[in-house]
PDB file of C-alpha atoms and ligand atoms in Angstrom:
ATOM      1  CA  UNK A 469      61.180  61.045 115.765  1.00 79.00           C
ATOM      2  CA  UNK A 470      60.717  62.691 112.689  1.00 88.00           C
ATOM      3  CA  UNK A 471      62.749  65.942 111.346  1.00 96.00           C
ATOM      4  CA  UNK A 472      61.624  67.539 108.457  1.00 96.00           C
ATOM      5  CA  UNK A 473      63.486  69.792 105.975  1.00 97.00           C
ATOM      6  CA  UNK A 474      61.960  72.203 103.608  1.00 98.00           C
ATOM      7  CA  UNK A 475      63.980  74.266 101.224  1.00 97.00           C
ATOM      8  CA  UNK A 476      63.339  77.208  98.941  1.00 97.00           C
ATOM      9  CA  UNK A 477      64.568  75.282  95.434  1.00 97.00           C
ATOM     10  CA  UNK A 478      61.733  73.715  95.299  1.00 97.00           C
ATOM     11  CA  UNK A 479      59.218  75.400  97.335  1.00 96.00           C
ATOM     12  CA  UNK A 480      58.979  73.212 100.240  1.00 97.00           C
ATOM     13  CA  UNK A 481      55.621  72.984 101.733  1.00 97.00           C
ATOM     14  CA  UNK A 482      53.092  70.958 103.426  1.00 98.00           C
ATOM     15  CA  UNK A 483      49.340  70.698 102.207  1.00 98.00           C
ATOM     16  CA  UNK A 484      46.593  71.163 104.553  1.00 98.00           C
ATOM     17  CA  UNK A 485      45.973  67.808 106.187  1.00 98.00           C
ATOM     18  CA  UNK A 486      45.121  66.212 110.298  1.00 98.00           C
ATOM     19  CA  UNK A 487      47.892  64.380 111.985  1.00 97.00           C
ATOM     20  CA  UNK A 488      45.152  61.661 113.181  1.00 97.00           C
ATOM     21  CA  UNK A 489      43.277  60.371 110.200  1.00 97.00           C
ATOM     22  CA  UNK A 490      44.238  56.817 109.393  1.00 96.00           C
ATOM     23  CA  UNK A 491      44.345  53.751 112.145  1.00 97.00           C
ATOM     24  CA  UNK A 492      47.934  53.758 112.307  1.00 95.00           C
ATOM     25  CA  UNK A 493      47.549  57.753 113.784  1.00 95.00           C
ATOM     26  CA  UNK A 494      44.563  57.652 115.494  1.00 96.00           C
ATOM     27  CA  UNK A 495      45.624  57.023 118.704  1.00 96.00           C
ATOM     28  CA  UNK A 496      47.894  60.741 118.175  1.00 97.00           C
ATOM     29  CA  UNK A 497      46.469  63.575 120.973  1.00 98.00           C
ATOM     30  CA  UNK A 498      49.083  66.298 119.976  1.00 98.00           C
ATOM     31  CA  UNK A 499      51.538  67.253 117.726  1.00 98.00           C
ATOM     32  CA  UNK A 500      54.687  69.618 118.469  1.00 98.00           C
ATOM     33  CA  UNK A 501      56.353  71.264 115.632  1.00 98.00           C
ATOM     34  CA  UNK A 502      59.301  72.535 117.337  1.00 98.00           C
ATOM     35  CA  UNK A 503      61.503  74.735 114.822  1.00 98.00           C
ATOM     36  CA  UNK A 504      65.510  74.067 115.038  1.00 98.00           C
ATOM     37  CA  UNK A 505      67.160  76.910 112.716  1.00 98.00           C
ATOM     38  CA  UNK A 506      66.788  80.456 111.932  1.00 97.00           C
ATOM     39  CA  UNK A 507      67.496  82.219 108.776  1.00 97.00           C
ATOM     40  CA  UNK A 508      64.730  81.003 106.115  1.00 98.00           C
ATOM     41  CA  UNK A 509      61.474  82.961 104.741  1.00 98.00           C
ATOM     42  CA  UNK A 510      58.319  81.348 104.677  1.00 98.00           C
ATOM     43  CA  UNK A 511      57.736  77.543 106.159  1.00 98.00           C
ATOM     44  CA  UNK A 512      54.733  79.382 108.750  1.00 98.00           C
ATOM     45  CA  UNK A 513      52.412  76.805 109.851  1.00 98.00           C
ATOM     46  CA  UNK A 514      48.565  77.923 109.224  1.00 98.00           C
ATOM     47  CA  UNK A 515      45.112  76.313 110.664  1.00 98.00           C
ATOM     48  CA  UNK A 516      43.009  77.509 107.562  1.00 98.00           C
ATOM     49  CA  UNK A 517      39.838  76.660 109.435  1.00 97.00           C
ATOM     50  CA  UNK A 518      40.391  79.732 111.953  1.00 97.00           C
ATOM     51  CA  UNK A 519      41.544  82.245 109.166  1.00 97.00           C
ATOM     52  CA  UNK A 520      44.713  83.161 107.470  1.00 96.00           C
ATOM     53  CA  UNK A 521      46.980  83.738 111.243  1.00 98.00           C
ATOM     54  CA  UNK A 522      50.241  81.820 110.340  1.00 98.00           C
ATOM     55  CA  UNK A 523      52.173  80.877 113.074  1.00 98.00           C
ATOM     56  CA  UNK A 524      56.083  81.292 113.379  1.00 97.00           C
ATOM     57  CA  UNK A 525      57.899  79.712 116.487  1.00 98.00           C
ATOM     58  CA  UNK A 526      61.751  81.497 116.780  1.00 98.00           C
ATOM     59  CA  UNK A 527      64.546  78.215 116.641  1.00 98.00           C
ATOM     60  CA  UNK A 528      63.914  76.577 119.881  1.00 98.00           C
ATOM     61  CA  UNK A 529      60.461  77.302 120.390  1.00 98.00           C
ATOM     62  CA  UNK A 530      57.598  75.069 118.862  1.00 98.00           C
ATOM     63  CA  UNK A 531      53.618  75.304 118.617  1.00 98.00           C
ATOM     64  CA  UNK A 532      51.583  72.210 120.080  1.00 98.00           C
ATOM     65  CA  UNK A 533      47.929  72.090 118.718  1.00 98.00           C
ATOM     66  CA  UNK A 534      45.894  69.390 118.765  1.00 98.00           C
ATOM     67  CA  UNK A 535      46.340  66.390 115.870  1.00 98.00           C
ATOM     68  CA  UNK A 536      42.857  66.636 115.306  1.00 98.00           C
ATOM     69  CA  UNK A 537      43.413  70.248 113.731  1.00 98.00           C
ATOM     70  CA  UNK A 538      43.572  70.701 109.644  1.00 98.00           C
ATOM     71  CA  UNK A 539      46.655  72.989 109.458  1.00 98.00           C
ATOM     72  CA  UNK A 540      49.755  73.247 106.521  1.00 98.00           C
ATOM     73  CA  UNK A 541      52.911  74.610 106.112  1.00 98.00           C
ATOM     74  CA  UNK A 542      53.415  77.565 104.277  1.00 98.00           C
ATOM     75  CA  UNK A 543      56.258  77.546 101.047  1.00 98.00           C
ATOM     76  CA  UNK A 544      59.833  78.180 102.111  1.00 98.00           C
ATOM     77  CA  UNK A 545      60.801  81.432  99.643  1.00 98.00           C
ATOM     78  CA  UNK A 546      64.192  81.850 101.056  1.00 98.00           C
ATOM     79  CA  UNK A 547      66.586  79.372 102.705  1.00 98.00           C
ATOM     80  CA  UNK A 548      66.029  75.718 104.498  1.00 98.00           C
ATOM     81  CA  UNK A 549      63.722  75.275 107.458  1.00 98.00           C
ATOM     82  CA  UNK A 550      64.262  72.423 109.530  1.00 98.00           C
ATOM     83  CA  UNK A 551      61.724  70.896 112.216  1.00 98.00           C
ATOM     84  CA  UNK A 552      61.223  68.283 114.514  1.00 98.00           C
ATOM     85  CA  UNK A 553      57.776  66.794 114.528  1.00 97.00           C
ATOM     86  CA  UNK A 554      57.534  64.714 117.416  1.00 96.00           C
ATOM     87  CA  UNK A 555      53.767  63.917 118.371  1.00 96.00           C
ATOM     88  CA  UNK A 556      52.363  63.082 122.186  1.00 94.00           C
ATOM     89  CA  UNK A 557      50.712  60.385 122.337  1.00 85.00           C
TER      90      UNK A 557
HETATM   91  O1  AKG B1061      56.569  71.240 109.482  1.00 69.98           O
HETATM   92  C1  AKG B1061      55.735  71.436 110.351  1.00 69.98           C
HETATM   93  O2  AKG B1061      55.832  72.343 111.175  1.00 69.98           O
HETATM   94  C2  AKG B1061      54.498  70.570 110.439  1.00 69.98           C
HETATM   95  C3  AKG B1061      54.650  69.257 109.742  1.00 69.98           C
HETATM   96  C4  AKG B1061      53.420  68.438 109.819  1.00 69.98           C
HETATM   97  O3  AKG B1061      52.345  68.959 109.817  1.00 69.98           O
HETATM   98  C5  AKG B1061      53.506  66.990 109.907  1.00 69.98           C
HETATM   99  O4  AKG B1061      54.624  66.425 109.860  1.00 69.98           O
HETATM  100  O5  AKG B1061      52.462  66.345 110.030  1.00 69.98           O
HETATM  101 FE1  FE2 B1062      50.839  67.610 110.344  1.00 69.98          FE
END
């Protein structure tokens, strides 16, 4: 299982990209992007196809879309965000 960290020294962000795009991901239905910390600015996840709505889950909580959706991860401005990124299969 994957946990990701993205700190504001350097921006950290994800471009816009689908979980299910190359053989080895394919076979991905969902992904869950389940936050673990508070106290950061920034690191919303966006799904620029349906407009500019980001999406912020409180530590604890997580947002499950679909692999086949484009979305990315806004920059971190303040603090480190930490997430685990596990994906149902
Ligand atoms: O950090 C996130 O919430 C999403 C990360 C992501 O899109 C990925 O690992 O594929
Ligand atoms: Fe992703």
């Amino acid at each position: 299982m994957l946990v990701s960290s993205y700190d504001a020294t350097d921006s950290g962000f994800f471009d816009a990209h689908r979980d299910n795009t190359v053989p080895s991901s394919a076979h991905r239905q969902f992904a869950v992007s389940l936050n673990l910390n508070e106290g950061y600015e920034g690191g919303e996840l966006v799904f620029p196809e349906f407009g500019q709505q980001t999406f912020k889950a409180p530590a604890g909580g997580a947002v499950v879309f679909s692999c086949t959706l484009l979305h990315a991860v806004q920059p971190v401005t303040a603090g480190r965000r930490y997430a685990c990124l596990p994906f149902v299969y």
